[in-house]
Coordinates of C-alpha atoms and ligand atoms in Angstrom, one line a residue:
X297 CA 8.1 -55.0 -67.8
X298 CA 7.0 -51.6 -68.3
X299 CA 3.0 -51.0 -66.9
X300 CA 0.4 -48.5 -67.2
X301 CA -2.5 -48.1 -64.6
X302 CA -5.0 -46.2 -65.1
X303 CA -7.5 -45.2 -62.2
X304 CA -5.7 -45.5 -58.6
X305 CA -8.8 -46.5 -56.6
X306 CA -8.7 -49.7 -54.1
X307 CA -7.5 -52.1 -57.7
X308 CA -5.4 -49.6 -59.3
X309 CA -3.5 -48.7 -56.6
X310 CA -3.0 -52.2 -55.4
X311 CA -2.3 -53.5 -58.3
X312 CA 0.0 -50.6 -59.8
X313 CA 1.9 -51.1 -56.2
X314 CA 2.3 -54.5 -55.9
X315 CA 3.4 -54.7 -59.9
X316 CA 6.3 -52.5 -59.1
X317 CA 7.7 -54.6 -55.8
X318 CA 7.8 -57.4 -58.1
X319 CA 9.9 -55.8 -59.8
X320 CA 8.1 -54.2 -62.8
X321 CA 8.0 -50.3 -63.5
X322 CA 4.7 -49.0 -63.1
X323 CA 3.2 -46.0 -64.0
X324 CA 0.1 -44.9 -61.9
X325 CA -2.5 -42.6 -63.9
X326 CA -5.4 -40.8 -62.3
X327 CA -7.3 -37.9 -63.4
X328 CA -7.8 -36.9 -60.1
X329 CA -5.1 -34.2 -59.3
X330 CA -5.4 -34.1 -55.7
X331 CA -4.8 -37.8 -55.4
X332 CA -2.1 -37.8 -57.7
X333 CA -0.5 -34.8 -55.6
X334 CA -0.9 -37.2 -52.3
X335 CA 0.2 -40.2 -53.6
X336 CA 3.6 -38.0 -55.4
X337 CA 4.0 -37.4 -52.0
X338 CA 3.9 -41.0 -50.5
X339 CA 0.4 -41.1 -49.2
X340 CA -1.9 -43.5 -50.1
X341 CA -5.5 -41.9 -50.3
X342 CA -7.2 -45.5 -49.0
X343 CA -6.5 -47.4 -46.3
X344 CA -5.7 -50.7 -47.1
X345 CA -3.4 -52.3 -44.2
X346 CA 0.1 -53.0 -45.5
X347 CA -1.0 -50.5 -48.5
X348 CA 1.3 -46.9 -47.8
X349 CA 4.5 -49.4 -46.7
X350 CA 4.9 -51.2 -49.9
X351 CA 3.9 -47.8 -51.8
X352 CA 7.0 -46.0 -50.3
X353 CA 9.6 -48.7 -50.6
X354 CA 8.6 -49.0 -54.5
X355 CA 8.3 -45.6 -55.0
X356 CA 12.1 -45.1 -53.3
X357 CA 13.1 -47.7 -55.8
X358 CA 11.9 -46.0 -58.5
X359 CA 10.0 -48.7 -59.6
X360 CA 6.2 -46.5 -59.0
X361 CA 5.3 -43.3 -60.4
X362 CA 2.2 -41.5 -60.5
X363 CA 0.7 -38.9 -63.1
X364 CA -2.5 -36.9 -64.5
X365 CA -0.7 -37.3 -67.8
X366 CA -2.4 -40.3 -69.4
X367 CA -0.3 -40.0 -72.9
X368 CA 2.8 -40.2 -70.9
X369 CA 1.9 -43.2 -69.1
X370 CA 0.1 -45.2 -72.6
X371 CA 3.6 -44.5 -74.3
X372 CA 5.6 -46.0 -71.3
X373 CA 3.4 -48.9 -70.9
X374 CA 3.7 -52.4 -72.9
X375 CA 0.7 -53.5 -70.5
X376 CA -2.0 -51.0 -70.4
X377 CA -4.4 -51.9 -67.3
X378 CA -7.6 -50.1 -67.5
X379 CA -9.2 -49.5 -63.4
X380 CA -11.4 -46.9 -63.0
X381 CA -14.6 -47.5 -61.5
X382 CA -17.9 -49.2 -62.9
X383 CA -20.4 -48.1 -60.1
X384 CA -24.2 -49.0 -60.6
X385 CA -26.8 -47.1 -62.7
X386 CA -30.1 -46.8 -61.2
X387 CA -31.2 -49.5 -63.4
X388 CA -28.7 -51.6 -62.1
X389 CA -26.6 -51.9 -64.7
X390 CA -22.6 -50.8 -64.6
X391 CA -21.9 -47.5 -65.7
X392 CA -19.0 -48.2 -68.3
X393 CA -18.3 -44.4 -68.6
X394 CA -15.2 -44.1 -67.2
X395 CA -13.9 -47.2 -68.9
X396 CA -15.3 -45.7 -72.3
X397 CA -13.1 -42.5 -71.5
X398 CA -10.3 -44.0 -70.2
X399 CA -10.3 -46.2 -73.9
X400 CA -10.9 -43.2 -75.9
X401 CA -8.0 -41.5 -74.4
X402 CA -5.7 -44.6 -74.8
X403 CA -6.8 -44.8 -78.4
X404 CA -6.0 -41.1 -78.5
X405 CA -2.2 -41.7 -77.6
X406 CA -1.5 -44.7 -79.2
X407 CA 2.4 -44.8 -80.4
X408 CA 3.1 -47.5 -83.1
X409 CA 4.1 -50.7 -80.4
X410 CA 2.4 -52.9 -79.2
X411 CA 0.5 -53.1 -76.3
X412 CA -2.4 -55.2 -74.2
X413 CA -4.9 -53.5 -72.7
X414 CA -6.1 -54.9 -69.9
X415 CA -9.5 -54.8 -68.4
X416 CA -9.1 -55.1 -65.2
X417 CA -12.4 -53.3 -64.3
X418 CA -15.1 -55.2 -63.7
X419 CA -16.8 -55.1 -66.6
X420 CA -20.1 -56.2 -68.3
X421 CA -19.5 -59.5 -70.7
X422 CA -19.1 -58.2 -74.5
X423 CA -16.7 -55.6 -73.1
X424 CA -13.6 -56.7 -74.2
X425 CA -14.8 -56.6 -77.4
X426 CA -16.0 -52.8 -76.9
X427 CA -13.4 -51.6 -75.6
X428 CA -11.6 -52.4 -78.9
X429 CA -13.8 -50.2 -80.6
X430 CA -13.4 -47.6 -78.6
X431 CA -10.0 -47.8 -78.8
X432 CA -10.3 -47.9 -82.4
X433 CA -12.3 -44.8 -82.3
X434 CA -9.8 -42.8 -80.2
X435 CA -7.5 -43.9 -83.3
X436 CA -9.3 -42.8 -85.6
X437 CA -10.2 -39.3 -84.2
X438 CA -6.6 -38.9 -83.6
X439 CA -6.0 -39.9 -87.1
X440 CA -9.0 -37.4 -88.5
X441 CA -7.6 -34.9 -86.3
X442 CA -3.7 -35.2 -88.0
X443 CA -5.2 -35.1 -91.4
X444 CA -6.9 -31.9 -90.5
X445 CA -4.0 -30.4 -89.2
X446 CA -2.1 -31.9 -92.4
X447 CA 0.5 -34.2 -90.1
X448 CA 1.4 -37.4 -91.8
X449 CA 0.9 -40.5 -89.3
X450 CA 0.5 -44.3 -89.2
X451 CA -2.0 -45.9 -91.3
X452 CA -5.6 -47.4 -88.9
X453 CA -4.3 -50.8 -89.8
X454 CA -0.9 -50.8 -89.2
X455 CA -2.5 -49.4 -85.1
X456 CA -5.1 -51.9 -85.1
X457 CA -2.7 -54.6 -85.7
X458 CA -0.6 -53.3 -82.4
X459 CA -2.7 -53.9 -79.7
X460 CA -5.2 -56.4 -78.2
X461 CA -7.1 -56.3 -75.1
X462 CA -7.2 -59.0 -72.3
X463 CA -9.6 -59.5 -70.0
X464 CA -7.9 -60.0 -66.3
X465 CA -10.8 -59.9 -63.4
X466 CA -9.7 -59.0 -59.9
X467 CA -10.5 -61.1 -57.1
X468 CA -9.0 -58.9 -54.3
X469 CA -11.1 -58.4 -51.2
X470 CA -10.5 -54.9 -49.6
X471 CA -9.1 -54.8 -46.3
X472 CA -6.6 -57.7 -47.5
X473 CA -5.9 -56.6 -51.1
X474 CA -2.3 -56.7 -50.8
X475 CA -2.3 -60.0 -48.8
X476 CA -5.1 -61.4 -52.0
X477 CA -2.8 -59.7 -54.8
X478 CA 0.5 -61.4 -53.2
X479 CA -1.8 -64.8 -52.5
X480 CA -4.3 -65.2 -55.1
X481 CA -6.6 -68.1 -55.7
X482 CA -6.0 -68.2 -59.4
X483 CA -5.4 -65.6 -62.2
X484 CA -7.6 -65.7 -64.7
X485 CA -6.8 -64.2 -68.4
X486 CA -9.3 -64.2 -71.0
X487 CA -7.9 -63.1 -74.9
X488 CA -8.5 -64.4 -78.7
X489 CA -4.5 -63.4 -78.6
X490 CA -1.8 -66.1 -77.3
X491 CA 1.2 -63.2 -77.7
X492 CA -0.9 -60.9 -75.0
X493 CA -1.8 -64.0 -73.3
X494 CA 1.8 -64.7 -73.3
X495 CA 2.9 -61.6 -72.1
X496 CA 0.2 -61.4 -69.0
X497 CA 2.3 -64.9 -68.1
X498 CA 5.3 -63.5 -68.2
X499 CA 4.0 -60.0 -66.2
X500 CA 2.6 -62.6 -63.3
X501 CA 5.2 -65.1 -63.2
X502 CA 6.5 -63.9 -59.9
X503 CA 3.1 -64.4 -58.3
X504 CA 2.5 -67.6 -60.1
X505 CA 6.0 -68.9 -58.8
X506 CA 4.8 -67.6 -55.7
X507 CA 8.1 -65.6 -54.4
X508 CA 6.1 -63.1 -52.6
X509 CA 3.6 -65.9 -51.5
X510 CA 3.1 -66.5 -47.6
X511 CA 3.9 -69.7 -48.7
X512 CA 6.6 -70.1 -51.2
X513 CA 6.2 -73.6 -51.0
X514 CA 2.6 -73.8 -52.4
X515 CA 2.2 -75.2 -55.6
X516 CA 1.8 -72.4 -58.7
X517 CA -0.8 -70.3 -58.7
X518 CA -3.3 -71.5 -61.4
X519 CA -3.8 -69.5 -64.5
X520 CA -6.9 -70.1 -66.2
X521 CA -6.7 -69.2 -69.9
X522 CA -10.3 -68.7 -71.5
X523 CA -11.4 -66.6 -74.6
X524 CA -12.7 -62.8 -73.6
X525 CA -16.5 -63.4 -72.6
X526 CA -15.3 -66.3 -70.3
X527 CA -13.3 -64.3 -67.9
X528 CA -15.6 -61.2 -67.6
X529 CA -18.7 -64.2 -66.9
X530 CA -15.8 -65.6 -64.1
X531 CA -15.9 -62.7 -62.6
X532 CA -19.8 -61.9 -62.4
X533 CA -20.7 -65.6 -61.4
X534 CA -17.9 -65.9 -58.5
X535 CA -19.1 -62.8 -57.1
X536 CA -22.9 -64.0 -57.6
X537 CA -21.9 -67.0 -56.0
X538 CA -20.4 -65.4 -52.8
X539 CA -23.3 -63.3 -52.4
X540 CA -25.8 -66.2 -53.1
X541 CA -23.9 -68.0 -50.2
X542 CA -24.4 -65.6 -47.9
X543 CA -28.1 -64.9 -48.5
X544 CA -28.2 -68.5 -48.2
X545 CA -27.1 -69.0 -44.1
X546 CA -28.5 -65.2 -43.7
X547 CA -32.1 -67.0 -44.9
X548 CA -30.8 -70.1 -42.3
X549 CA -30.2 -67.7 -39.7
X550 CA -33.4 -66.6 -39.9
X551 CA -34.9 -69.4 -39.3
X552 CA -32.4 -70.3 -36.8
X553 CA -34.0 -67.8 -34.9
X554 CA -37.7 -69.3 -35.2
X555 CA -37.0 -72.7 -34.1
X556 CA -34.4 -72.2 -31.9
X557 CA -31.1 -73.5 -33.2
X558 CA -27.5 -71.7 -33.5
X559 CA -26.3 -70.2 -36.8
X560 CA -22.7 -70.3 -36.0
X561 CA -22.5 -73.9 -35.0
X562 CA -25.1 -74.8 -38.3
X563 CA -22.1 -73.1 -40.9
X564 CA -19.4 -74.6 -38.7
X565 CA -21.6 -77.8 -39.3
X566 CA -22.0 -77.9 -43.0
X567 CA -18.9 -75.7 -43.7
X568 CA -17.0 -78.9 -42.7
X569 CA -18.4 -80.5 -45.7
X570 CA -15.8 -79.8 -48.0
X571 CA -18.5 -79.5 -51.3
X572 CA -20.0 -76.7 -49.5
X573 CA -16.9 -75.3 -47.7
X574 CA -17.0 -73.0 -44.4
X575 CA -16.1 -69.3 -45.9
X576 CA -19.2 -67.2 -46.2
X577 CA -20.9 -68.7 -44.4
X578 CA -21.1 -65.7 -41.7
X579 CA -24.7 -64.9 -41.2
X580 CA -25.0 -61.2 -40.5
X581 CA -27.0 -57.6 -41.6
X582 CA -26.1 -58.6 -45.5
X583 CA -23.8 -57.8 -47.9
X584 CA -22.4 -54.8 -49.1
X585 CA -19.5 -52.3 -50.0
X586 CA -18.9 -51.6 -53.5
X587 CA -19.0 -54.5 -55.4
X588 CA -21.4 -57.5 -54.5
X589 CA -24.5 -55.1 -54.8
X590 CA -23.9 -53.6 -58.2
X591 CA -22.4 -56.8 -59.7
X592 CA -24.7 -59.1 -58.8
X593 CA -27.3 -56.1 -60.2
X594 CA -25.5 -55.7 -63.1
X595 CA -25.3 -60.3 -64.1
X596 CA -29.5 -59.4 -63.3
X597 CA -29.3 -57.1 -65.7
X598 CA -27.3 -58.6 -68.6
X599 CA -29.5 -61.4 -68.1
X600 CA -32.3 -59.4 -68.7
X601 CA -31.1 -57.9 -72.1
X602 CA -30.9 -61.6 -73.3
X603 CA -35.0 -62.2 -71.7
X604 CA -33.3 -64.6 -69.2
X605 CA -34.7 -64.1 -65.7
X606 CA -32.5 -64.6 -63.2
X607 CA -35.0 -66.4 -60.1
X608 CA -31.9 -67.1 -58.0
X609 CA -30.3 -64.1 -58.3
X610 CA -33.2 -62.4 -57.5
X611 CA -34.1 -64.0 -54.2
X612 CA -30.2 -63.4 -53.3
X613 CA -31.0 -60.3 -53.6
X614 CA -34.3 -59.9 -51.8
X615 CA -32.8 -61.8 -48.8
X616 CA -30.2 -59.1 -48.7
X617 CA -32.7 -56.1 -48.5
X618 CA -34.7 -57.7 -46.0
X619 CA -31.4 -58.9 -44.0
X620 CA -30.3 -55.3 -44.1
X621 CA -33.6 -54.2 -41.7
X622 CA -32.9 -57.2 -39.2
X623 CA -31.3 -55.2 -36.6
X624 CA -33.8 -52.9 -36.8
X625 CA -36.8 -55.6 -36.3
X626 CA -34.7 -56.9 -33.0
X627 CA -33.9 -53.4 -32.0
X628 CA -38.0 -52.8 -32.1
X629 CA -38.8 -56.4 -30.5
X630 CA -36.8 -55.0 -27.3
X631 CA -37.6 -51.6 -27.0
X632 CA -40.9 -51.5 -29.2
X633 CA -41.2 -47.9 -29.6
X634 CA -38.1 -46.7 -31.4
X635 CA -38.8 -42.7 -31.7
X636 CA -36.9 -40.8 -28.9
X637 CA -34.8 -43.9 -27.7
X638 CA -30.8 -43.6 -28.9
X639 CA -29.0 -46.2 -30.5
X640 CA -25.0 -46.5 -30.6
X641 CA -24.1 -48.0 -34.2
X642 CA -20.1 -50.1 -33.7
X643 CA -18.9 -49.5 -36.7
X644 CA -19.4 -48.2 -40.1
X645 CA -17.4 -49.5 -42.9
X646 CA -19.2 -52.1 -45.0
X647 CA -16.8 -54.5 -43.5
X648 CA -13.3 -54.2 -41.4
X649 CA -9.6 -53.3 -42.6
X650 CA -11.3 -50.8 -45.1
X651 CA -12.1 -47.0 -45.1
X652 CA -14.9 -48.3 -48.0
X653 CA -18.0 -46.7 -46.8
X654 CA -19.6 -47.3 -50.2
X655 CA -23.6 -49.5 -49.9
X656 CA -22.5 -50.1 -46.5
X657 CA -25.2 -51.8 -44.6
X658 CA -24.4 -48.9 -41.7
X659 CA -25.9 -46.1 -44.4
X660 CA -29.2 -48.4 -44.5
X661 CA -29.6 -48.9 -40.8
X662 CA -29.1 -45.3 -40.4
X663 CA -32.0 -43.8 -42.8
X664 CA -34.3 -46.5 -41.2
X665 CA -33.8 -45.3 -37.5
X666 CA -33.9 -41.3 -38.7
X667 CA -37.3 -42.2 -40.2
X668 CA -38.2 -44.1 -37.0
X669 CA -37.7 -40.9 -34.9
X670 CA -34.4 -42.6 -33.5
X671 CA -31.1 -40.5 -32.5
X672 CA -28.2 -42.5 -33.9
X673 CA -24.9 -42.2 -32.9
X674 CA -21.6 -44.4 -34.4
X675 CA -18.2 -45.1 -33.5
X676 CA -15.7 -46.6 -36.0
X677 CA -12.1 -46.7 -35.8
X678 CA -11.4 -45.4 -39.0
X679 CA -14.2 -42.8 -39.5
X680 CA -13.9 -41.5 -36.0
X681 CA -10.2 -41.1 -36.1
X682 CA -9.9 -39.8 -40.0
X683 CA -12.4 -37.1 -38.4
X684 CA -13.9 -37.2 -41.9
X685 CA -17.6 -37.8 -42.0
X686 CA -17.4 -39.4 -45.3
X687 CA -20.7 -37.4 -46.1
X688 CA -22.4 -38.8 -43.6
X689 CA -25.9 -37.7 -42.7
X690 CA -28.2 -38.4 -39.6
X691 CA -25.2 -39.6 -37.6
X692 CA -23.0 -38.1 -34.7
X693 CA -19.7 -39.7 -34.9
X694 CA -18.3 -40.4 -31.5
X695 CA -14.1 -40.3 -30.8
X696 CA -14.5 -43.9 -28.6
X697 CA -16.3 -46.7 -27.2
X698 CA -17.5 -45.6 -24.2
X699 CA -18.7 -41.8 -25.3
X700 CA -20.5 -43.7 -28.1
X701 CA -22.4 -46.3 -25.2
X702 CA -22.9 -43.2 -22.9
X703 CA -27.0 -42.6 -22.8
X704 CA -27.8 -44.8 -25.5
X705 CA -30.9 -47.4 -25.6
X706 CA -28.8 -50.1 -27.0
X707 CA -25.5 -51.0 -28.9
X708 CA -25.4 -52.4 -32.6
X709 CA -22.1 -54.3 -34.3
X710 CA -22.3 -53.3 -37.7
X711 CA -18.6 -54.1 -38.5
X712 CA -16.5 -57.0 -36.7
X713 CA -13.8 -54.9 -36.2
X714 CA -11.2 -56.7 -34.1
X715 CA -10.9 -54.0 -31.2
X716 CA -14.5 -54.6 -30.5
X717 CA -13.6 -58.0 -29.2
X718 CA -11.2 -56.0 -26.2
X719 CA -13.8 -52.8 -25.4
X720 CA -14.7 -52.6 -21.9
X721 CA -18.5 -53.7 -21.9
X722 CA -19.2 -53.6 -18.1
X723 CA -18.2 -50.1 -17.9
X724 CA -20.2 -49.2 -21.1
X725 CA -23.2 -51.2 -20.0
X726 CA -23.5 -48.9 -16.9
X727 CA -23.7 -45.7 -18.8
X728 CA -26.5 -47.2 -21.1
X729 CA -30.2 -45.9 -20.3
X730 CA -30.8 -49.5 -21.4
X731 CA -27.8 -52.6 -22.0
X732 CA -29.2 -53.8 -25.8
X733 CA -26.5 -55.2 -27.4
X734 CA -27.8 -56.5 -31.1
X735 CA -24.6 -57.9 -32.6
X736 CA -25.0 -57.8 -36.7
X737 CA -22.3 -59.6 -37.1
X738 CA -22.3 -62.8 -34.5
X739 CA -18.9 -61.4 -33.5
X740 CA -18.9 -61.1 -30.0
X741 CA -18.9 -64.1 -27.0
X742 CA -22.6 -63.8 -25.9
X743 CA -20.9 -65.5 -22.3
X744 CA -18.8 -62.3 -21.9
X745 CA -21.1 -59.5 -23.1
X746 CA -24.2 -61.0 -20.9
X747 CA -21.8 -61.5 -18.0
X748 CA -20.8 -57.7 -18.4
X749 CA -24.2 -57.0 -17.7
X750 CA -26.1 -56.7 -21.7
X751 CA -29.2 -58.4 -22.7
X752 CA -27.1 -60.0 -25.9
X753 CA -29.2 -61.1 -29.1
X754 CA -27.0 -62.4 -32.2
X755 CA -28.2 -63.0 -35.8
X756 CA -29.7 -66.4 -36.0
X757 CA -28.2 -67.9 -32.4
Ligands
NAD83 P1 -12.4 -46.6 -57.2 O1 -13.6 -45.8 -57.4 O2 -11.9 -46.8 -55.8 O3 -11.3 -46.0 -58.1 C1 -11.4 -45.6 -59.4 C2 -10.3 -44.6 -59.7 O4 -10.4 -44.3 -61.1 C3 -10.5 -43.2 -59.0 O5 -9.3 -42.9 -58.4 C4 -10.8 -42.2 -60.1 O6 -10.3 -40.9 -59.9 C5 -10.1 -42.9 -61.3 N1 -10.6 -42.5 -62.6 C6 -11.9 -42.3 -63.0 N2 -11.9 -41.9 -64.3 C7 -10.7 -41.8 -64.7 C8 -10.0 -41.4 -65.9 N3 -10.8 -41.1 -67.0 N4 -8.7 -41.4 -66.0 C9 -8.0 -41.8 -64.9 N5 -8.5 -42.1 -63.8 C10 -9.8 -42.1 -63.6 O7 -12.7 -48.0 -57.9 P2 -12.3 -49.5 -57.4 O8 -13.0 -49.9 -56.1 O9 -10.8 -49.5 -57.4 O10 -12.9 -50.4 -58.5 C11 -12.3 -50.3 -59.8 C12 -12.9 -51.5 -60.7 O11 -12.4 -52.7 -60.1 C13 -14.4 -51.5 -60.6 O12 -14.8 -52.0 -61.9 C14 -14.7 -52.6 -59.6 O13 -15.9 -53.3 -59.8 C15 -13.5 -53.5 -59.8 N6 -13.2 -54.3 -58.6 C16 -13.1 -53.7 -57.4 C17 -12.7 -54.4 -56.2 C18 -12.7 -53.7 -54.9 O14 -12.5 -54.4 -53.9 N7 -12.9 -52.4 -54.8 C19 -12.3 -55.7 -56.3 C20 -12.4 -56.3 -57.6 C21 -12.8 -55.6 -58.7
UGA84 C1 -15.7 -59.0 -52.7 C2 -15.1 -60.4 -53.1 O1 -14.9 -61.2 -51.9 C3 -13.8 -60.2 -53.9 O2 -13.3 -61.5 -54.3 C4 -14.1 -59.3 -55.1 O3 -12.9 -59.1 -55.8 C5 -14.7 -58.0 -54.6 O4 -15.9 -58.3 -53.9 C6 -15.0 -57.2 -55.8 O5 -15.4 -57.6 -56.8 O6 -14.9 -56.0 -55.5 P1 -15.2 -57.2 -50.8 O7 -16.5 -56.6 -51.3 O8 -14.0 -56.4 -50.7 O9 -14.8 -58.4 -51.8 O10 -15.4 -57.9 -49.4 P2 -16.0 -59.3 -48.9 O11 -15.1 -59.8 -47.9 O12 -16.3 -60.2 -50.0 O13 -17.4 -58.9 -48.2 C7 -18.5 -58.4 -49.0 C8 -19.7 -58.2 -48.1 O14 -20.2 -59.5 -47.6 C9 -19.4 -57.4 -46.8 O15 -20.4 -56.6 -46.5 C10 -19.3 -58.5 -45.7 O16 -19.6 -58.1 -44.4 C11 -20.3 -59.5 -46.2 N1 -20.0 -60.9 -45.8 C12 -18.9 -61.6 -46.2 C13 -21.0 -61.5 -45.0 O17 -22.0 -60.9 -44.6 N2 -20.7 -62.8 -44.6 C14 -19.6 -63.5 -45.0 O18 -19.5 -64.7 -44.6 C15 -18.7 -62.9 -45.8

């Protein structure tokens, strides 16, 4: 089939890139020039692992294009997908700008056929419904435009009969969006249309059918058909729910710690039941990165309009902000007085596998130990070998392990990332002015790191 996606960000590009080794043509629209010029030249501009492979091989087959030109890629597309970003206004709620803009435009270059229009951005519930309007609008300012100019063109009904818009969450997990796009859970497709409905079916069926499954032999892939406001809700509550999870054994972790009992065996405990089930249940310094925060904000918010208030939600959240200073509170309960002392952060990416530096827990911890009068130094293996800084403030970046432990007062894992598990910590421990080892993210073996010579404390164990 022939696809449009517009905005090449972590979902865009995955998705545009995975469309096209399925087989489909795909063209990728960004109104970012510069990342239109890298990606022309086979780079991806994130890293997602298995990302810049399958990019290359589709782009060879001609399958994957990329573009500024948005009218080109509306007129080539049957399936429009709209991806640009929906960050968080200060009030919390999403900032539907881009999507607005990106619907304008596509109502701006509509060309008599028709076409689904995907929202594939995470979007507030009642979008779907907007976005028609806005794609009316573009229509109509293109039609008000002709008539000025005295050009003869296709009545508004005969273009609002030609498309409909669908809403398609994304359920991808960055740092194994390929692996979630190719493996998915379910795909969920919300429209008052059967014939776009239809035609998202037909655009999925290889995933579905699984043939670029791990595991062909799984049974299909679920598709759950609901009308619009259904699958934008979907989307809000399974993200709510994740992060409710994890507040929840964050909140058991800390009082884990009180009494005395062990976090990790607790989860591995009731994870086994398999109501409650044993993902997300990793206690840690809270959730973050681009999503969780602002959607969970953003289903707060919505509430709100409809004088709904969301108690749950809310204490979700509080956990999280008070989670996110729980390294700090250990990193004070072993050297008390935290001005002048040096502390070595492991990691900065809101999680591992990702470049995604976006309400990373790391950016918290860091503004808290500059106010406390600490030095704070960081080590990630993304960061430190992009040599970008990612805008990065009140943090020197180190180029390893070791130069990071060199002098410090103690060592904080803020990211589990996998080559922590093989650093040398006996030799790090003896450069340390002091051998704290807080681990945010009850990654480590406390046997090993106490054995290599740290004084080890875990979240909740
Ligand atoms: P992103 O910020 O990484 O990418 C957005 C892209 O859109 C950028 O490349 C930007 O240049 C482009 N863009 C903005 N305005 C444009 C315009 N007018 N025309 C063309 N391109 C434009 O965003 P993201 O992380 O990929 O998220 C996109 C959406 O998907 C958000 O709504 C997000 O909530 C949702 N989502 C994200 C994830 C994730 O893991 N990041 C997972 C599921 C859902
Ligand atoms: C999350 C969801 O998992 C995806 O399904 C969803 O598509 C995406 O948000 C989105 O809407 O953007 P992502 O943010 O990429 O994906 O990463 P997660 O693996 O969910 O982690 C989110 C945060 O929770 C990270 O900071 C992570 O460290 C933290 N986390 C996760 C924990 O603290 N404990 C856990 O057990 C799991």
């Amino acid at each position: 089939m022939r696809v449009c996606v517009i905005g090449t960000g972590y979902v865009g590009l995955v998705t545009g890139v995975c469309l096209a080794h399925i087989g489909h043509h795909v063209i990728c629209i960004d109104n970012n020039e510069e990342k239109v010029k890298l990606m022309k030249s086979g780079q991806s501009p994130i890293y997602e692992p298995g990302l810049s492979e399958l990019m290359q091989s589709s782009a060879a087959s001609g399958n994957l294009e990329f573009s500024t030109d948005l009218e080109a890629g509306v007129k080539h597309g049957e399936i429009l997908f709209i991806a640009v970003g929906t960050p968080a206004l200060p009030t919390g709620e999403s900032d539907t700008r881009y999507v607005e803009a990106v619907a304008r435009g596509i109502g701006a270059h509509l060309n008599g056929g028709y076409k689904v229009i995907v929202n594939k951005s995470t979007v507030p519930i009642g979008s779907g419904d907007w976005v028609r309007m806005i794609v009316l609008d573009g229509v109509a300012e293109r039609q008000k435009n002709l008539v000025a100019a005295g050009g003869g063109i296709s009545t508004l009904e005969r273009i609002e009969a030609e498309f409909d818009v669908v809403s398609n969450p994304e359920f991808l997990r960055e740092g194994s969006a390929v692996y979630d796009t190719f493996n998915p859970d379910r795909i969920v497709l919300g429209s008052n249309n059967p014939k776009a409905i239809e035609m998202m079916k037909e655009l999925y069926a290889p995933l579905v059918e699984r043939q670029f499954s791990e595991d062909p032999s799984l049974p299909p892939v679920p598709v759950v058909v609901t009308d619009l406001s259904s699958a934008e809700m979907i989307k809000y509550a399974a993200n709510a729910f994740l992060a409710t999870k994890i507040s929840f054994i964050n909140e058991v972790a800390n009082i884990c710690d009180r009494v005395g009992a062990d976090v990790t065996q607790v989860a591995k405990g009731i994870g086994l039941d398999s109501r409650i089930g044993s993902k997300f249940l990793s206690a840690g310094i809270g959730w973050g990165g681009s999503c969780f925060p602002k959607d969970v904000s953003a289903l707060v918010h919505t509430a709100e309009d409809y004088g709904y208030e969301t108690e749950l939600l809310n204490a979700a959240i509080n956990v999280n902000k008070r989670q996110r200073t729980i390294a700090i509170e250990k990193l004070q309960q072993e050297l008390k007085i935290l001005k002048g002392k040096t502390v070595g952060l492991l990691g900065l990416t809101f999680k591992p596998d990702t470049d995604d530096m976006r309400d990373a827990p790391a950016l918290t911890m860091i503004e808290q130990l500059n106010r406390l009068g600490a030095k704070v130094k960081a080590y990630d293996p993304i960061v430190s070998q992009s040599g970008l800084s990612h805008g990065l403030s009140g943090v020197i970046i180190e180029s390893d392990p070791e130069r990071l432990a060199d002098g410090c007062d103690a060592l904080v894992v803020v990211t589990e990332w996998q080559e922590f598990l093989r650093l040398d910590y006996g030799k790090m421990a003896k450069t340390m002015r002091e051998p704290v080892l807080i681990d945010g993210r009850n990654f480590l073996d406390p046997a090993v790191v106490t054995a290599a010579g740290f004084r080890y404390l875990g979240i909740g164990r």
